[in-house]
C-alpha positions in Angstrom: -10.0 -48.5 -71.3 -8.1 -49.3 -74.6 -4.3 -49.3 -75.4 -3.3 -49.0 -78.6 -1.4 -46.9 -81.4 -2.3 -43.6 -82.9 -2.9 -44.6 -87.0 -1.1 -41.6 -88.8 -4.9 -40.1 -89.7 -5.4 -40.0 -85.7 -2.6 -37.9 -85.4 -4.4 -34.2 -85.1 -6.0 -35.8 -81.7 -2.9 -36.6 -80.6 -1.8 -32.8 -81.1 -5.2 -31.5 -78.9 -4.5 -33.4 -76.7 -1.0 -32.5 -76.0 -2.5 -28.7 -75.6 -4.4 -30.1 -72.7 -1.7 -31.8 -71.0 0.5 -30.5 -68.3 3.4 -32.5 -69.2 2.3 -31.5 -73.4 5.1 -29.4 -75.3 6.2 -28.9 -78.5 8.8 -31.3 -78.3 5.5 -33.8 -78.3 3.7 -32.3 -81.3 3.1 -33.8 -84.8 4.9 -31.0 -86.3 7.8 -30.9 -84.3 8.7 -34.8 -84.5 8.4 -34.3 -88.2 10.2 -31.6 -88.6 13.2 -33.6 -87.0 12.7 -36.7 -89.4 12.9 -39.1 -87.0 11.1 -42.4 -86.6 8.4 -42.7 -84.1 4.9 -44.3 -83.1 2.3 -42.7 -80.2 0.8 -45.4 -77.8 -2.3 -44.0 -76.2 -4.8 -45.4 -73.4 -8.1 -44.0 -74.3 -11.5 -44.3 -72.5 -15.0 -43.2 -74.1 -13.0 -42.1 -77.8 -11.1 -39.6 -75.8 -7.1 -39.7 -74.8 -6.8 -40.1 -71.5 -2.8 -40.5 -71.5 0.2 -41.5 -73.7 3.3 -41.3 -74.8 5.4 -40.4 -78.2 8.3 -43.7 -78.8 10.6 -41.6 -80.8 13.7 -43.5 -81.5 17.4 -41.3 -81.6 20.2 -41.1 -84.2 21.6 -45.0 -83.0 18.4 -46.2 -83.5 17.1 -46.6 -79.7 14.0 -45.2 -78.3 15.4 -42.5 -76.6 15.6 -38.6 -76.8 16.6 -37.9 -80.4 19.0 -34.5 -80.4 16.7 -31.3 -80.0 13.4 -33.2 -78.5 14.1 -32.2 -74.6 10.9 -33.5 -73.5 8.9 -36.6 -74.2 7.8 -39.4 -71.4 4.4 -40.1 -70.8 1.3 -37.3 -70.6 -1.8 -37.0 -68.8 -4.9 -35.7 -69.4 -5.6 -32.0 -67.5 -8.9 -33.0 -65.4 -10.0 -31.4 -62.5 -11.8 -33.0 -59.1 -11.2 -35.4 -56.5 -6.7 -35.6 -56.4 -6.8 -39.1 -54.6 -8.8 -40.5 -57.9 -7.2 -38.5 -60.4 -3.9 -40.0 -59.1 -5.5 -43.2 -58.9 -6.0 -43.5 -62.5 -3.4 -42.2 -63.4 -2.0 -44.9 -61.6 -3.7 -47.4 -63.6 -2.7 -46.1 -66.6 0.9 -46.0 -66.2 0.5 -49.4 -64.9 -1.2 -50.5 -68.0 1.3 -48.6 -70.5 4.3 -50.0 -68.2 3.4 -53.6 -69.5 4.0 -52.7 -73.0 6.8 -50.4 -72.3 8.5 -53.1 -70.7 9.2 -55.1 -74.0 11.2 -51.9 -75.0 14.8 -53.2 -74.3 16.4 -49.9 -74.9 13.5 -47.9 -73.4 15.2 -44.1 -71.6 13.8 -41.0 -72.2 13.7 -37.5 -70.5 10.2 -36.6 -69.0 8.8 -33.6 -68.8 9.0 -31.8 -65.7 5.4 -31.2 -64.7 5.3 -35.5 -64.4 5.7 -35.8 -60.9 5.0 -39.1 -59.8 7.1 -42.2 -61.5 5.8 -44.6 -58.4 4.2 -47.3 -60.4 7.4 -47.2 -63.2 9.4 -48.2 -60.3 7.1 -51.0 -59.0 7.2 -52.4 -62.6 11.2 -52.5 -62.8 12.2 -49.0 -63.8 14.9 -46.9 -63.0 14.8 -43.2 -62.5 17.1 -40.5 -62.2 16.6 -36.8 -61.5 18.3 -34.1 -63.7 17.8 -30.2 -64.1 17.5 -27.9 -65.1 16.8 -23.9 -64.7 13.8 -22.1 -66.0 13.2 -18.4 -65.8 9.1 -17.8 -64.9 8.6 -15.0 -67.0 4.8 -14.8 -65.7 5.7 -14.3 -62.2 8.2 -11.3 -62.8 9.2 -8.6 -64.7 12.2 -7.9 -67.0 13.9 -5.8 -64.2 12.8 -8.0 -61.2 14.5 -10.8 -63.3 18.1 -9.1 -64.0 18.2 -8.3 -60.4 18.5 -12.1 -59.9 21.1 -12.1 -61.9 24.8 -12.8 -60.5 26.5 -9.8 -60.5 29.1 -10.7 -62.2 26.4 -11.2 -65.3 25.0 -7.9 -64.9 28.9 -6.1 -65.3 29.9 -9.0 -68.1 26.5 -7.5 -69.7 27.6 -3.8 -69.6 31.1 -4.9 -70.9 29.9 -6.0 -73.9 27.5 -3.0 -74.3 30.6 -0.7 -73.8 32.6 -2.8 -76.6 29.8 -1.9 -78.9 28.9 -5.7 -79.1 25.8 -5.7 -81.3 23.1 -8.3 -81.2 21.2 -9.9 -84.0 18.2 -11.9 -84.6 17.5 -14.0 -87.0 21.0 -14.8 -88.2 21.7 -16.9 -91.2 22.0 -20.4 -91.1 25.5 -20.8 -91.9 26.7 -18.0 -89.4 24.6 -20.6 -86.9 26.2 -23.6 -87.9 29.6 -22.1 -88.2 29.7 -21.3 -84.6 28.0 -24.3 -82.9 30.4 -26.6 -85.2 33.5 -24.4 -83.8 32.1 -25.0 -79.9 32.5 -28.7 -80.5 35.7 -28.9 -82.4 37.3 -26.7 -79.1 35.6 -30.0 -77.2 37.9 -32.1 -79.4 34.6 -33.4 -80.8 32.8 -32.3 -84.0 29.1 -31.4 -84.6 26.7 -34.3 -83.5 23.9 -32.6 -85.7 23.4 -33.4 -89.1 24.1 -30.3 -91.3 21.1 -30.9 -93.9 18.7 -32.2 -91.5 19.6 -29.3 -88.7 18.9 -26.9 -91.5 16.1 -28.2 -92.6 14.7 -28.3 -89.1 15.5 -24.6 -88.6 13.5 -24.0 -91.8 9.9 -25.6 -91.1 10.5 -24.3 -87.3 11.0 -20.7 -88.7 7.9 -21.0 -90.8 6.2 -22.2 -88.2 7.1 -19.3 -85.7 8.9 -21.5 -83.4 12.3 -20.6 -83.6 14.6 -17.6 -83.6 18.1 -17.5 -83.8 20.1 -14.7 -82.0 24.0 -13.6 -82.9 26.4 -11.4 -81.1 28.7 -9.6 -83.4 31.8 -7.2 -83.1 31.9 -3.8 -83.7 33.8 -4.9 -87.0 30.6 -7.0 -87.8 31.8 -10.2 -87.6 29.8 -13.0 -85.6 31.0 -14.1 -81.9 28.6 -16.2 -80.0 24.8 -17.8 -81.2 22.2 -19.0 -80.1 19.0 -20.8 -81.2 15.7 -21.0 -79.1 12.7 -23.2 -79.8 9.2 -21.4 -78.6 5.3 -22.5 -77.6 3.2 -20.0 -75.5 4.1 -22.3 -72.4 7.9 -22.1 -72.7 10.6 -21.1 -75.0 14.2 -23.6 -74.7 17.4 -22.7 -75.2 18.4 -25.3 -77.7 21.9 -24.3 -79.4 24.7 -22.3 -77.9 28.3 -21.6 -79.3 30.9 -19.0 -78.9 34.3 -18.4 -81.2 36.3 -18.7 -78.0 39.0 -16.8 -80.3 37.4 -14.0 -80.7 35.2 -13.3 -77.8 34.7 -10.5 -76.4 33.7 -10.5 -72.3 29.8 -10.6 -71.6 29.0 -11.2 -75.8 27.3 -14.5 -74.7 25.8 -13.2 -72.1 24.1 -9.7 -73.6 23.2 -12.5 -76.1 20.9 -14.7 -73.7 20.0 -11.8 -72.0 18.6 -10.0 -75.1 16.7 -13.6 -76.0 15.1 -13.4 -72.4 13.8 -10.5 -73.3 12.5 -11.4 -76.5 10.3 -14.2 -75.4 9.6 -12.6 -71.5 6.1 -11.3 -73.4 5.9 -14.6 -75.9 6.3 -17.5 -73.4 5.3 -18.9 -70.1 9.1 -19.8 -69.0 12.2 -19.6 -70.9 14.0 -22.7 -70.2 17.9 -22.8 -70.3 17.7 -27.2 -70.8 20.1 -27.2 -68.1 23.1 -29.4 -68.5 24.9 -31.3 -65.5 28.3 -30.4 -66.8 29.9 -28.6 -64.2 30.9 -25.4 -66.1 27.8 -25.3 -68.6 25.7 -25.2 -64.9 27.7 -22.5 -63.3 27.1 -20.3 -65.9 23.3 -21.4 -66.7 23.1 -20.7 -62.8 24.1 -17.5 -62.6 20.8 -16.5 -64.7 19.0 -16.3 -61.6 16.2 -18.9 -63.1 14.2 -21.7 -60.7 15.8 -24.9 -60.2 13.5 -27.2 -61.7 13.8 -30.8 -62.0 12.9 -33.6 -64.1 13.4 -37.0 -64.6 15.1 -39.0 -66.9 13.8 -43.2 -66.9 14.8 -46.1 -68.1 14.1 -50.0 -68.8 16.4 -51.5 -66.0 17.7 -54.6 -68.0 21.3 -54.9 -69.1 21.2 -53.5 -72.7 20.5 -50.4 -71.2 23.8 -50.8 -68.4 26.1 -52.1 -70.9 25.0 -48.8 -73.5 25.4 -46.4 -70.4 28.3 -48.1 -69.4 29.8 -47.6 -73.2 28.8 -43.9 -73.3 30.9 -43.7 -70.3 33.9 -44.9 -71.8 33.2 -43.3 -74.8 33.2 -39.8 -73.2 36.6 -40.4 -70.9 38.9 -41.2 -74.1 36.7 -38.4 -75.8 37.1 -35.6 -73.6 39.0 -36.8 -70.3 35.9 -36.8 -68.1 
């Protein structure tokens, strides 16, 4: 058993073997991490040349190895393999045990895992922290588009038919600027602004679109003028509802719903799941809720040292003179 870093020519292993990972996504690709021009390296345990587990350090917009913006997903991954469970989790064991060691000189080590990773036991025996988040998924292979609106609040279903009786048309595909008009505007009524970069967003929109990996949705007026967005990342396992934003001065009752609605559709034949990347603020889950999806968790760990408590402690602050909560 070896630990070690990927060297950049090693990379298209690294991209196999995220296809043959449970916890692999897109948000663990080559391509993806590229595409958001971020800095990161991929530590690997590997046994007889093959990857049997890893994980991608991506480090954020402050420079910490944590989630950059728009990369849900990372934590460590596991090989698929298939026999005995009590040895499979036994070496799995062993390796978390072996990357924890390394991970442990990582001061401001926190990231989001993927939900199929399960089992954080020997993270915890070596000093982590967890904490359990969710979000809710729609499993568009276990039911069909009608079964799925059914599960819908009903209150979602009549906000739906509003909008279709106000002649609330929606788009795919929208342009850019439309996109980034709108999501800007949802975070200036936050008394915030944008936290994206507007080059690097657009950019990121671009390779992801040539790629066919993202689509953009817009709901418009019957006088054609943009009302609520959306922008959706998608693999074959899942598709995630990245960007949201509404002009709350113009809206129209149900437009952001028919919206989401329509992108379930789109990706119910496409992908595995559609993932709302459910948020913990009370109103933004409410609403997610009221989709009818699975409650799903997934954990979010973290180097238990004090640079991480005095940085959570700051974000605290930071958000209760920002926006009163």
């Amino acid at each position: 058993m070896q630990l070690k870093f990927l060297q950049k020519n090693e990379y298209k292993l690294w991209n196999t073997f995220v296809d043959n990972s449970p916890q692999g996504s897109m948000f663990t690709k080559i391509w993806y991490l590229d595409a958001l021009q971020i800095d990161y390296e991929i530590l690997i345990i590997e046994e007889k040349s093959a990857i049997k587990a890893g994980i991608v350090l991506a480090k954020n917009e402050i420079n910490t190895y944590a989630n950059p913006m728009l990369d849900k997903y990372l934590g460590i991954l596991f090989l698929d393999e298939e026999g005995n469970q009590q040895k499979i989790i036994s070496k799995q064991y062993k390796y978390m045990e072996t990357l924890a060691k390394e991970l442990k000189e990582i001061k401001s080590f926190d990231y989001y895992f993927h939900p199929s990773f399960i089992n954080w036991i020997p993270l915890s025996w070596q000093g982590f922290t967890q904490q359990t988040r969710y979000t809710y998924r729609i499993a568009n292979h276990k039911s069909t588009l009608d079964e799925i609106k059914k599960q819908f609040h009903s209150n979602m279903r009549n906000d739906i038919k509003n909008a279709i009786k106000e002649k609330v048309e929606i788009r795919e595909n929208i342009p850019f600027e439309t996109l980034w008009d709108i999501v800007n505007k949802t975070f200036i009524r936050q008394g915030s602004k944008s936290p994206f970069n507007k080059e690097k967003l657009s950019n990121f929109i671009k390779v992801l679109t040539e790629k066919k990996a993202f689509v953009s949705f817009g709901a418009y007026d019957k006088s054609g003028i943009c009302i609520a967005v959306c922008g959706v990342v998608y693999e074959k396992k899942s598709s995630y509802l990245l960007l949201n934003g509404i002009d709350i001065e113009k809206q129209i009752r149900g437009a952001n719903t028919y919206m989401l609605y329509e992108s379930i559709k789109y990706f119910h034949d496409r992908c595995g799941y559609y993932d709302f990347e459910g948020s913990m603020l009370l109103g933004v889950e409410q609403f997610y809720r009221r989709f009818g999806g699975e409650l799903t968790p997934y954990m979010r760990i973290w180097n238990d040292n004090f640079f991480n408590y005095a940085k959570s402690k700051a974000k605290k602050i930071y958000k209760k003179i920002r926006y009163g909560r």
